[in-house]
Amino acid sequence: MNPWAFASAASLFATTLLAVFIIARVPRTPSRLPFMLLTAAFAMWDLGEAIVRFAPAASLAALDPWIRLQWVGIALTSGTFLHFALNFARGRALLGPWWRLPIVYAVSAVVAPLVAGTNVVVTGVAEGPLGPVARVGFAYPAAALLYEAWFALAVVVLLRAYLRSRSPEVRRRSRAVVLVLAAAAVSATATEVFWPLYTSAPGNLGLASIYMLAVAIAASASEVRFKFLEIPAVTEPGSARGPSLSPGLAYLFLSRDRDAPFTAFRDLVSRVPGLCLSGVHPSKLQERYGLERTPILWFTSAEGERAVRPRALEFEVLHTVIRFVKENPATVVLVDDVDLLVHTVGFDAVARFLHRLNNLATGRGSTMIAALDPDAILGHQFALLRGLFDEVREVPPPVSFLEPVLPPGPGAVLLEGDPAAAASLYESLASGKRGVLVTTKNPVRLQRQGADTARVVWIGGPGEGSGDDGPAAIDLEAGRLTTRLLRDVARPILFVPDIEQLPLHAPFPRVLEFVKGLIDQTAIQSGVLLASVVPKGMSPMELASLRRRFDRVREL
């Protein structure tokens, strides 16, 4: 029994499983159809190769049809792979002039019939070092050059898309795919396509199934990375009295809180379907603004239904929203927490994201709403964002002195002013072993002051501790340690004093992301987060962005 037959069979089995998984896992992506065609060509290739290797005693005449089936599959990969690469790189189906698809499949359309019905490319069967292979004909060199040109063009298309992408997230996700495809193409060129041309062998070496398995895995990985979320198109019962908005325009709300943009959004979703993107836990938005049915994409690093990472803004998030808008004309999309996205993924990525959505949504009769505090980003960034929208609405600061300091239920409160008063408020609430403390002070100092240090996460830098009792880093284990403590407490009270000191240990964007993560984890556990800050200890921009992460801001 030829052991290489099992390699061909394994490649056939793995490729088939990958194709079924991708088709079931990621329906209706732009590259879905060419990916199905590509895997069908791989299956023909591997099936023919496996059969001839599993039948060593068969006559050459009996193996000839299976060798030709294998090479028809090989011929078809040139067109299907180029089709896949073009759709994947463009992010949309290859439509337009009628001649595009015929050019893409030109080599396959010419070579496949010649392989199946003539002896000009394949003349029969020969014995190779790894099993039976095709004996090549006089037209094989020309066919090999055309095939290799098309295959190389597909790799160039993917490489060009990678190099032209300005999104670090897209480039990071595409890097491994491009490297695998390039390595497989170079290896297959040397041992398969041109092997009969620069050696005395009658056919190829026979390692192609290994290379194609790598290509199939890489193509599948690229499809898996499109984490599309199913977004239902629903409306809310009743209506809300919000600012009147004209449909089909792009609006930018400038506000310290969320009330104005969300009431406008709530009014619109009583008539048309909507989609909300926000960094606030969905349960809070549902309760406060009556968004009982409207789908909410939650910007967070935590796990949850329709939870999306901010760093996936130009990948899963963008394509999910694009698909929702395309499938549901005349809808409304709200992008909240624009300043959070700017600090997390960078201004350029956010501006590109909003620019694309504004053009797409308004072009299909939908309404776009974005919301941010203008003091939370730089002046030139704010000036550029204003120009992306059709109308800018400024909302005066809210008057909140009549509201109590603490929310009636779970929530996050930023206490500005006297740190001692904030600590006293925390101590009055953290009874019954509900308290969790995140601090930049050594717990030994807190013990000497009589504080409870049973559940403390100490944040600091290297060299601050003694022995194994050192501080945790913001960008490493601090968030994980805090999450673990929160999960062990029913309805926890989390206290983060002296937030202005956190930038001593990490850049502000990382601090903001850390605080946002604590707010999210506290909301998941139905707890209360208290944080204190001395406003003069931070820049106005940092303070404005920090304030918007909290449900309430109170002065002490």
Coordinates of C-alpha atoms in Angstrom, one line a residue:
M1 CA 0.0 0.0 0.0
N2 CA 1.3 3.4 -1.0
P3 CA 1.6 5.5 2.2
W4 CA 1.3 8.7 0.2
A5 CA -2.3 7.6 -0.7
F6 CA -3.2 8.3 2.9
A7 CA -1.9 11.9 2.6
S8 CA -4.1 12.4 -0.5
A9 CA -7.1 10.9 1.3
A10 CA -6.4 13.1 4.4
S11 CA -6.2 16.2 2.2
L12 CA -9.5 15.3 0.6
F13 CA -11.2 14.6 4.0
A14 CA -9.8 17.8 5.6
T15 CA -10.7 20.0 2.7
T16 CA -14.2 18.7 2.6
L17 CA -14.7 19.2 6.3
L18 CA -13.3 22.7 6.1
A19 CA -15.6 23.6 3.2
V20 CA -18.7 22.3 5.1
F21 CA -17.7 24.1 8.2
I22 CA -17.1 27.4 6.5
I23 CA -20.3 27.3 4.4
A24 CA -22.3 26.5 7.5
R25 CA -20.4 29.0 9.8
V26 CA -20.1 32.0 7.6
P27 CA -23.0 32.3 5.1
R28 CA -23.3 34.9 2.4
T29 CA -19.8 36.4 2.6
P30 CA -18.5 38.0 -0.7
S31 CA -16.1 35.1 -1.2
R32 CA -18.5 32.3 -0.3
L33 CA -19.3 31.2 -3.9
P34 CA -15.7 31.2 -5.2
F35 CA -14.6 29.4 -2.0
M36 CA -17.1 26.7 -2.7
L37 CA -15.8 26.4 -6.2
L38 CA -12.2 26.4 -5.0
T39 CA -12.9 23.5 -2.6
A40 CA -14.7 21.6 -5.3
A41 CA -11.6 21.9 -7.5
F42 CA -9.5 20.7 -4.6
A43 CA -11.8 17.8 -4.0
M44 CA -11.5 16.7 -7.6
W45 CA -7.7 17.0 -7.4
D46 CA -7.4 15.0 -4.2
L47 CA -10.0 12.4 -5.2
G48 CA -8.2 11.6 -8.5
E49 CA -4.8 11.5 -6.7
A50 CA -6.1 9.3 -3.9
I51 CA -7.7 6.7 -6.2
V52 CA -4.6 6.2 -8.4
R53 CA -2.4 5.9 -5.3
F54 CA -4.7 3.4 -3.6
A55 CA -4.8 1.2 -6.7
P56 CA -1.1 0.4 -7.4
A57 CA -2.0 -2.9 -9.2
A58 CA -4.4 -1.3 -11.6
S59 CA -3.4 -1.0 -15.3
L60 CA -2.3 2.3 -16.6
A61 CA -5.4 2.4 -18.9
A62 CA -7.7 2.0 -15.9
L63 CA -5.9 4.8 -14.0
D64 CA -6.0 7.2 -17.0
P65 CA -9.5 8.7 -16.3
W66 CA -8.7 9.4 -12.6
I67 CA -5.4 11.1 -13.6
R68 CA -7.3 13.3 -16.0
L69 CA -9.9 14.0 -13.3
Q70 CA -7.1 15.1 -11.0
W71 CA -5.7 17.4 -13.6
V72 CA -9.0 18.9 -14.5
G73 CA -9.3 19.8 -10.8
I74 CA -5.8 21.3 -11.0
A75 CA -6.8 23.3 -14.0
L76 CA -9.9 24.6 -12.2
T77 CA -7.9 25.9 -9.2
S78 CA -6.4 28.7 -11.3
G79 CA -9.7 30.4 -12.0
T80 CA -11.4 29.6 -8.7
F81 CA -8.5 30.8 -6.6
L82 CA -8.2 34.1 -8.5
H83 CA -11.9 34.6 -8.1
F84 CA -11.7 33.9 -4.4
A85 CA -8.7 36.3 -4.0
L86 CA -10.5 39.2 -5.9
N87 CA -13.7 38.9 -3.9
F88 CA -11.8 38.5 -0.6
A89 CA -9.5 41.5 -1.3
R90 CA -12.4 43.8 -2.6
G91 CA -14.8 42.8 0.1
R92 CA -17.6 42.4 -2.5
A93 CA -18.6 40.1 -5.3
L94 CA -16.9 40.4 -8.7
L95 CA -19.7 42.0 -10.7
G96 CA -19.8 44.7 -13.4
P97 CA -18.9 44.3 -17.0
W98 CA -19.7 40.8 -18.5
W99 CA -16.1 40.1 -19.5
R100 CA -14.6 40.0 -16.0
L101 CA -15.6 36.5 -15.0
P102 CA -14.6 35.0 -18.4
I103 CA -11.1 36.5 -18.0
V104 CA -10.8 35.2 -14.5
Y105 CA -11.7 31.7 -15.6
A106 CA -9.9 31.9 -19.0
V107 CA -7.1 29.5 -18.2
S108 CA -9.4 27.0 -16.5
A109 CA -11.8 27.2 -19.5
V110 CA -9.0 26.4 -22.0
V111 CA -6.8 23.9 -20.1
A112 CA -9.5 21.8 -18.4
P113 CA -11.1 20.6 -21.7
L114 CA -7.7 19.9 -23.2
V115 CA -6.8 17.7 -20.3
A116 CA -10.1 15.9 -20.3
G117 CA -10.5 15.3 -24.1
T118 CA -7.0 15.4 -25.7
N119 CA -3.5 14.3 -25.2
V120 CA -1.8 17.7 -25.8
V121 CA -1.4 18.5 -22.0
V122 CA -1.7 15.0 -20.4
T123 CA -0.9 12.0 -22.6
G124 CA -1.4 9.2 -20.0
V125 CA 0.0 7.8 -16.8
A126 CA 3.6 7.5 -15.6
E127 CA 5.1 6.1 -12.4
G128 CA 6.5 8.8 -10.2
P129 CA 8.6 8.5 -6.9
L130 CA 5.4 8.9 -4.8
G131 CA 3.0 7.0 -7.0
P132 CA 1.3 7.3 -10.4
V133 CA 1.4 10.7 -12.0
A134 CA 0.4 12.3 -15.3
R135 CA 2.7 12.0 -18.3
V136 CA 2.8 15.5 -19.7
G137 CA 2.3 16.3 -23.4
F138 CA 3.9 18.8 -25.8
A139 CA 1.5 21.6 -24.8
Y140 CA 2.2 21.2 -21.1
P141 CA 4.9 24.0 -20.9
A142 CA 2.5 26.6 -22.3
A143 CA -0.3 25.4 -20.0
A144 CA 2.0 25.4 -17.0
L145 CA 3.1 29.0 -17.7
L146 CA -0.5 30.2 -18.0
Y147 CA -1.6 28.3 -14.9
E148 CA 1.3 29.7 -12.8
A149 CA 0.6 33.2 -14.0
W150 CA -3.0 33.0 -12.9
F151 CA -2.0 31.5 -9.5
A152 CA 0.7 34.0 -9.0
L153 CA -1.8 36.8 -9.8
A154 CA -4.1 35.6 -7.1
V155 CA -1.3 35.8 -4.5
V156 CA -0.4 39.3 -5.8
V157 CA -4.0 40.4 -5.4
L158 CA -4.0 39.3 -1.8
L159 CA -0.6 40.7 -1.1
R160 CA -1.6 44.1 -2.7
A161 CA -4.7 44.2 -0.5
Y162 CA -2.6 43.5 2.5
L163 CA 0.0 46.2 1.7
R164 CA -2.7 48.8 0.8
S165 CA -4.7 48.3 3.9
R166 CA -4.4 51.1 6.4
S167 CA -6.0 49.2 9.2
P168 CA -3.5 47.5 11.6
E169 CA -6.2 45.0 12.6
V170 CA -6.9 43.9 9.0
R171 CA -3.2 43.6 8.3
R172 CA -2.6 41.5 11.4
R173 CA -5.4 39.1 10.5
S174 CA -4.3 38.8 6.8
R175 CA -0.6 38.4 7.4
A176 CA -0.6 34.6 8.1
V177 CA -3.0 34.0 5.2
V178 CA -0.8 35.8 2.7
L179 CA 2.4 34.0 4.0
V180 CA 0.8 30.5 3.8
L181 CA -0.5 31.2 0.3
A182 CA 2.9 32.6 -0.9
A183 CA 4.8 29.7 0.6
A184 CA 2.5 27.1 -1.0
A185 CA 2.6 28.8 -4.4
V186 CA 6.5 28.9 -4.4
S187 CA 6.8 25.3 -3.2
A188 CA 4.2 24.0 -5.7
T189 CA 5.9 25.9 -8.5
A190 CA 9.2 24.2 -7.8
T191 CA 8.0 20.6 -7.2
E192 CA 4.8 20.3 -9.3
V193 CA 4.2 22.9 -12.0
F194 CA 7.8 23.2 -13.4
W195 CA 9.2 19.9 -12.2
P196 CA 8.8 18.1 -15.5
L197 CA 10.3 21.1 -17.3
Y198 CA 13.7 21.2 -15.6
T199 CA 14.1 17.5 -14.7
S200 CA 13.9 14.3 -16.7
A201 CA 10.8 13.2 -14.8
P202 CA 7.8 12.3 -17.0
G203 CA 5.4 14.2 -14.6
N204 CA 5.1 16.2 -11.4
L205 CA 6.6 15.1 -8.1
G206 CA 3.3 14.5 -6.3
L207 CA 3.4 16.7 -3.2
A208 CA 0.6 19.0 -4.4
S209 CA -2.0 17.6 -2.1
I210 CA 0.1 18.7 0.9
Y211 CA 0.4 22.2 -0.5
M212 CA -3.3 22.5 -1.4
L213 CA -4.2 21.4 2.0
A214 CA -2.2 24.3 3.4
V215 CA -4.0 26.6 0.9
A216 CA -7.4 25.3 1.9
I217 CA -6.7 25.9 5.6
A218 CA -5.4 29.4 4.9
A219 CA -8.5 30.2 2.8
S220 CA -10.8 28.7 5.5
A221 CA -9.0 30.8 8.1
S222 CA -9.6 33.9 6.2
E223 CA -13.3 33.1 6.0
V224 CA -13.5 32.3 9.7
R225 CA -12.1 35.7 10.6
F226 CA -15.3 37.3 9.2
K227 CA -17.3 37.0 12.5
F228 CA -20.6 38.2 11.0
L229 CA -23.4 38.6 13.6
E230 CA -27.0 38.0 12.6
I231 CA -28.8 41.3 13.1
P232 CA -32.6 41.1 13.1
A233 CA -34.6 44.0 11.5
V234 CA -37.2 44.9 14.2
T235 CA -38.9 48.0 15.5
E236 CA -39.9 49.1 19.0
P237 CA -43.5 49.4 20.2
G238 CA -44.7 52.9 21.0
S239 CA -42.7 56.0 20.4
A240 CA -40.4 58.4 22.3
R241 CA -40.2 62.2 22.2
G242 CA -36.8 62.8 20.8
P243 CA -35.2 65.5 18.6
S244 CA -36.8 65.5 15.1
L245 CA -34.5 64.0 12.5
S246 CA -35.0 63.9 8.7
P247 CA -34.5 60.4 7.3
G248 CA -31.6 59.7 5.0
L249 CA -29.1 62.1 6.6
A250 CA -26.0 61.7 8.8
Y251 CA -26.2 63.4 12.2
L252 CA -23.4 64.1 14.7
F253 CA -24.6 64.8 18.3
L254 CA -22.2 66.7 20.6
S255 CA -23.2 65.9 24.2
R256 CA -21.6 65.0 27.5
D257 CA -24.3 62.3 28.1
R258 CA -26.2 60.0 25.9
D259 CA -29.8 61.2 26.4
A260 CA -30.2 63.3 23.3
P261 CA -28.9 60.9 20.7
F262 CA -30.5 57.9 22.2
T263 CA -34.0 59.6 22.5
A264 CA -33.7 60.6 18.9
F265 CA -32.7 57.0 18.0
R266 CA -35.5 55.6 20.1
D267 CA -38.0 57.8 18.3
L268 CA -36.9 56.6 14.9
V269 CA -36.8 52.8 15.8
S270 CA -40.5 53.0 16.6
R271 CA -41.0 53.4 12.9
V272 CA -38.0 51.8 11.1
P273 CA -35.6 49.0 12.1
G274 CA -32.4 50.2 13.8
L275 CA -29.0 49.0 15.0
C276 CA -27.1 50.5 18.0
L277 CA -23.3 50.3 18.6
S278 CA -22.3 51.4 22.1
G279 CA -19.7 50.8 24.8
V280 CA -22.4 50.7 27.4
H281 CA -23.7 47.3 28.7
P282 CA -26.9 46.5 26.7
S283 CA -29.1 46.0 29.8
K284 CA -28.5 49.6 30.9
L285 CA -29.5 51.0 27.5
Q286 CA -32.5 48.7 27.3
E287 CA -33.7 49.9 30.7
R288 CA -33.0 53.5 30.4
Y289 CA -34.1 54.2 26.8
G290 CA -36.7 51.4 26.2
L291 CA -34.7 49.5 23.6
E292 CA -36.3 46.2 24.3
R293 CA -36.0 44.7 20.9
T294 CA -33.4 46.8 19.0
P295 CA -30.1 44.8 18.5
I296 CA -27.2 46.4 20.3
L297 CA -23.5 45.7 19.4
W298 CA -21.6 46.1 22.6
F299 CA -18.0 47.4 22.3
T300 CA -16.2 45.4 25.0
S301 CA -13.4 42.9 25.6
A302 CA -15.8 40.8 27.7
E303 CA -17.7 37.8 26.5
G304 CA -21.4 38.4 25.8
E305 CA -24.1 38.2 23.2
R306 CA -23.3 40.5 20.3
A307 CA -20.2 41.6 22.1
V308 CA -17.6 43.0 19.7
R309 CA -14.0 44.1 20.3
P310 CA -13.4 47.8 19.4
R311 CA -10.2 46.7 17.6
A312 CA -12.4 44.8 15.2
L313 CA -14.0 48.0 14.0
E314 CA -12.7 47.8 10.5
F315 CA -13.3 44.1 10.2
E316 CA -16.2 42.2 11.8
V317 CA -18.0 45.4 13.0
L318 CA -17.8 47.2 9.6
H319 CA -18.9 44.2 7.6
T320 CA -21.7 43.4 10.0
V321 CA -23.1 46.9 9.8
I322 CA -22.7 47.1 6.1
R323 CA -24.6 43.9 5.6
F324 CA -27.4 45.1 7.9
V325 CA -27.7 48.4 6.0
K326 CA -27.7 46.7 2.6
E327 CA -30.3 44.1 3.6
N328 CA -32.6 46.7 5.3
P329 CA -32.9 50.0 3.4
A330 CA -34.3 53.0 5.2
T331 CA -33.1 52.0 8.6
V332 CA -31.3 53.9 11.4
V333 CA -27.8 53.2 12.8
L334 CA -26.5 54.8 16.0
V335 CA -22.7 54.8 16.7
D336 CA -22.2 55.8 20.3
D337 CA -18.9 56.4 22.2
V338 CA -17.0 57.7 19.2
D339 CA -14.3 59.1 21.5
L340 CA -13.8 55.7 23.1
L341 CA -13.1 54.2 19.6
V342 CA -10.7 57.1 18.8
H343 CA -8.6 56.4 21.9
T344 CA -8.8 52.6 21.5
V345 CA -8.2 52.0 17.7
G346 CA -7.0 55.4 16.5
F347 CA -8.6 58.4 14.9
D348 CA -7.9 57.4 11.3
A349 CA -9.6 54.1 11.6
V350 CA -12.7 55.7 13.3
A351 CA -12.9 58.4 10.6
R352 CA -12.7 55.8 7.8
F353 CA -15.4 53.7 9.5
L354 CA -17.8 56.6 9.9
H355 CA -17.1 58.0 6.4
R356 CA -17.9 54.6 4.8
L357 CA -21.1 54.1 6.9
N358 CA -22.3 57.6 6.3
N359 CA -22.0 57.3 2.5
L360 CA -23.5 53.8 2.4
A361 CA -26.4 54.5 4.8
T362 CA -27.5 57.8 3.4
G363 CA -27.2 56.4 -0.1
R364 CA -29.8 53.8 0.7
G365 CA -32.2 56.1 2.5
S366 CA -31.0 55.2 6.0
T367 CA -30.2 57.6 8.9
M368 CA -26.8 57.7 10.6
I369 CA -26.4 59.0 14.1
A370 CA -23.0 59.4 15.9
A371 CA -22.4 60.7 19.4
L372 CA -19.4 62.0 21.3
D373 CA -18.2 64.6 23.7
P374 CA -16.2 67.1 21.6
D375 CA -13.9 67.8 24.6
A376 CA -12.8 64.1 24.6
I377 CA -10.8 64.3 21.3
L378 CA -8.3 66.7 19.9
G379 CA -9.4 69.9 18.1
H380 CA -8.3 69.0 14.6
Q381 CA -9.9 65.5 14.9
F382 CA -13.2 67.1 15.9
A383 CA -13.0 69.5 13.0
L384 CA -12.5 66.6 10.5
L385 CA -15.4 64.6 12.0
R386 CA -17.8 67.6 11.7
G387 CA -17.2 67.6 8.0
L388 CA -18.3 63.9 7.6
F389 CA -21.8 64.7 8.7
D390 CA -24.8 66.5 7.1
E391 CA -25.9 68.1 10.4
V392 CA -24.2 68.7 13.7
R393 CA -26.4 69.1 16.8
E394 CA -24.9 70.6 20.0
V395 CA -26.6 69.6 23.3
P396 CA -26.1 71.8 26.4
P397 CA -24.7 70.1 29.5
P398 CA -27.2 68.3 31.6
V399 CA -28.4 69.6 34.9
S400 CA -28.1 66.8 37.4
F401 CA -27.8 68.3 40.9
L402 CA -31.2 66.9 41.9
E403 CA -30.2 63.3 41.2
P404 CA -28.9 61.1 44.1
V405 CA -25.2 60.3 44.1
L406 CA -25.7 56.6 43.6
P407 CA -28.0 54.9 41.0
P408 CA -31.0 52.9 42.3
G409 CA -29.5 49.7 40.9
P410 CA -26.3 48.5 39.2
G411 CA -24.2 51.2 37.6
A412 CA -20.9 53.1 37.5
V413 CA -20.3 56.4 39.3
L414 CA -17.4 58.8 38.9
L415 CA -16.8 60.8 42.1
E416 CA -14.9 64.0 41.5
G417 CA -13.2 66.0 44.3
D418 CA -12.4 64.9 47.8
P419 CA -10.7 61.4 47.7
A420 CA -11.4 60.9 51.4
A421 CA -15.1 61.5 51.0
A422 CA -15.2 59.0 48.1
A423 CA -13.4 56.4 50.2
S424 CA -15.9 56.9 53.1
L425 CA -18.8 56.4 50.7
Y426 CA -17.2 53.1 49.5
E427 CA -16.7 51.9 53.1
S428 CA -20.3 52.6 53.9
L429 CA -21.5 50.5 51.0
A430 CA -19.0 47.6 51.0
S431 CA -20.5 45.9 54.0
G432 CA -21.1 42.1 54.0
K433 CA -17.8 41.4 52.2
R434 CA -19.1 42.9 48.9
G435 CA -16.2 45.2 48.4
V436 CA -13.4 44.9 45.9
L437 CA -10.6 47.5 45.8
V438 CA -8.3 48.4 42.8
T439 CA -5.6 50.7 44.0
T440 CA -2.1 52.0 43.1
K441 CA -1.1 52.0 46.8
N442 CA 0.7 49.1 48.4
P443 CA -1.8 47.0 50.5
V444 CA 0.6 47.3 53.5
R445 CA 0.0 51.0 53.6
L446 CA -3.7 50.4 53.5
Q447 CA -3.5 47.9 56.4
R448 CA -1.7 50.4 58.5
Q449 CA -4.6 52.8 57.9
G450 CA -7.1 50.2 59.0
A451 CA -8.5 49.4 55.6
D452 CA -9.9 46.0 54.6
T453 CA -7.4 44.4 52.2
A454 CA -9.2 41.0 51.8
R455 CA -10.0 41.6 48.1
V456 CA -7.4 44.1 46.7
V457 CA -5.8 44.4 43.3
W458 CA -2.6 46.4 43.6
I459 CA -1.6 48.2 40.4
G460 CA 2.0 49.3 39.9
G461 CA 5.2 48.9 38.1
P462 CA 8.3 46.6 38.4
G463 CA 10.3 47.0 41.6
E464 CA 7.6 48.4 43.8
G465 CA 6.9 45.2 45.7
S466 CA 9.1 42.9 47.9
G467 CA 9.4 39.2 47.2
D468 CA 6.4 37.6 45.4
D469 CA 3.9 40.2 46.6
G470 CA 4.4 42.6 43.7
P471 CA 1.8 44.8 41.9
A472 CA -0.1 43.8 38.8
A473 CA 0.4 45.6 35.5
I474 CA -2.6 47.4 33.9
D475 CA -1.9 45.9 30.5
L476 CA -1.2 42.4 31.7
E477 CA -2.9 40.7 34.7
A478 CA -4.7 43.5 36.6
G479 CA -7.9 43.2 34.6
R480 CA -7.9 39.4 34.9
L481 CA -7.3 39.5 38.7
T482 CA -10.1 42.0 39.2
T483 CA -12.5 40.0 37.1
R484 CA -11.8 36.9 39.1
L485 CA -12.6 38.7 42.4
L486 CA -15.8 40.2 41.0
R487 CA -17.1 36.8 40.0
D488 CA -16.6 35.5 43.6
V489 CA -18.8 38.2 45.1
A490 CA -22.6 38.6 44.8
R491 CA -23.5 42.1 43.6
P492 CA -20.0 43.5 44.2
I493 CA -19.0 47.0 45.1
L494 CA -15.9 47.9 43.1
F495 CA -13.9 50.9 44.2
V496 CA -11.1 52.4 42.0
P497 CA -9.7 55.4 43.8
D498 CA -7.3 58.0 42.4
I499 CA -7.8 57.3 38.7
E500 CA -5.5 60.2 37.9
Q501 CA -2.6 58.1 39.2
L502 CA -3.2 55.2 36.7
P503 CA -1.5 57.0 33.8
L504 CA 1.7 56.8 35.8
H505 CA 1.7 53.1 34.9
A506 CA 0.3 53.0 31.4
P507 CA -0.6 55.4 28.6
F508 CA -4.0 57.0 28.9
P509 CA -5.6 54.9 26.1
R510 CA -4.7 51.8 27.9
V511 CA -6.0 53.2 31.2
L512 CA -9.3 54.1 29.5
E513 CA -9.6 50.6 28.1
F514 CA -8.8 49.2 31.6
V515 CA -11.4 51.3 33.3
K516 CA -14.0 50.5 30.6
G517 CA -13.3 46.8 31.2
L518 CA -13.9 47.1 34.9
I519 CA -17.2 48.9 34.2
D520 CA -18.2 46.1 31.9
Q521 CA -17.3 43.3 34.3
T522 CA -19.1 45.1 37.1
A523 CA -22.2 45.4 35.0
I524 CA -22.1 41.7 34.1
Q525 CA -22.1 40.9 37.8
S526 CA -24.9 43.4 38.5
G527 CA -22.7 45.4 40.8
V528 CA -21.8 49.0 41.4
L529 CA -18.5 50.6 40.5
L530 CA -17.3 53.7 42.3
A531 CA -14.2 55.6 41.0
S532 CA -12.7 58.8 42.4
V533 CA -10.6 61.3 40.5
V534 CA -9.1 64.7 41.2
P535 CA -10.1 66.6 38.0
K536 CA -7.0 68.8 38.0
G537 CA -4.8 65.7 37.9
M538 CA -5.8 64.9 34.3
S539 CA -5.9 66.9 31.1
P540 CA -9.4 68.2 30.1
M541 CA -9.5 65.8 27.1
E542 CA -8.7 62.8 29.2
L543 CA -11.2 63.8 31.9
A544 CA -14.0 64.3 29.3
S545 CA -13.4 60.9 27.8
L546 CA -13.3 59.3 31.2
R547 CA -16.5 61.0 32.4
R548 CA -18.4 59.6 29.4
R549 CA -17.7 56.0 30.4
F550 CA -19.7 56.4 33.6
D551 CA -23.4 56.3 34.2
R552 CA -23.2 59.2 36.6
V553 CA -20.6 61.9 37.5
R554 CA -20.9 63.6 40.9
E555 CA -18.8 66.2 42.7
L556 CA -17.9 65.6 46.4

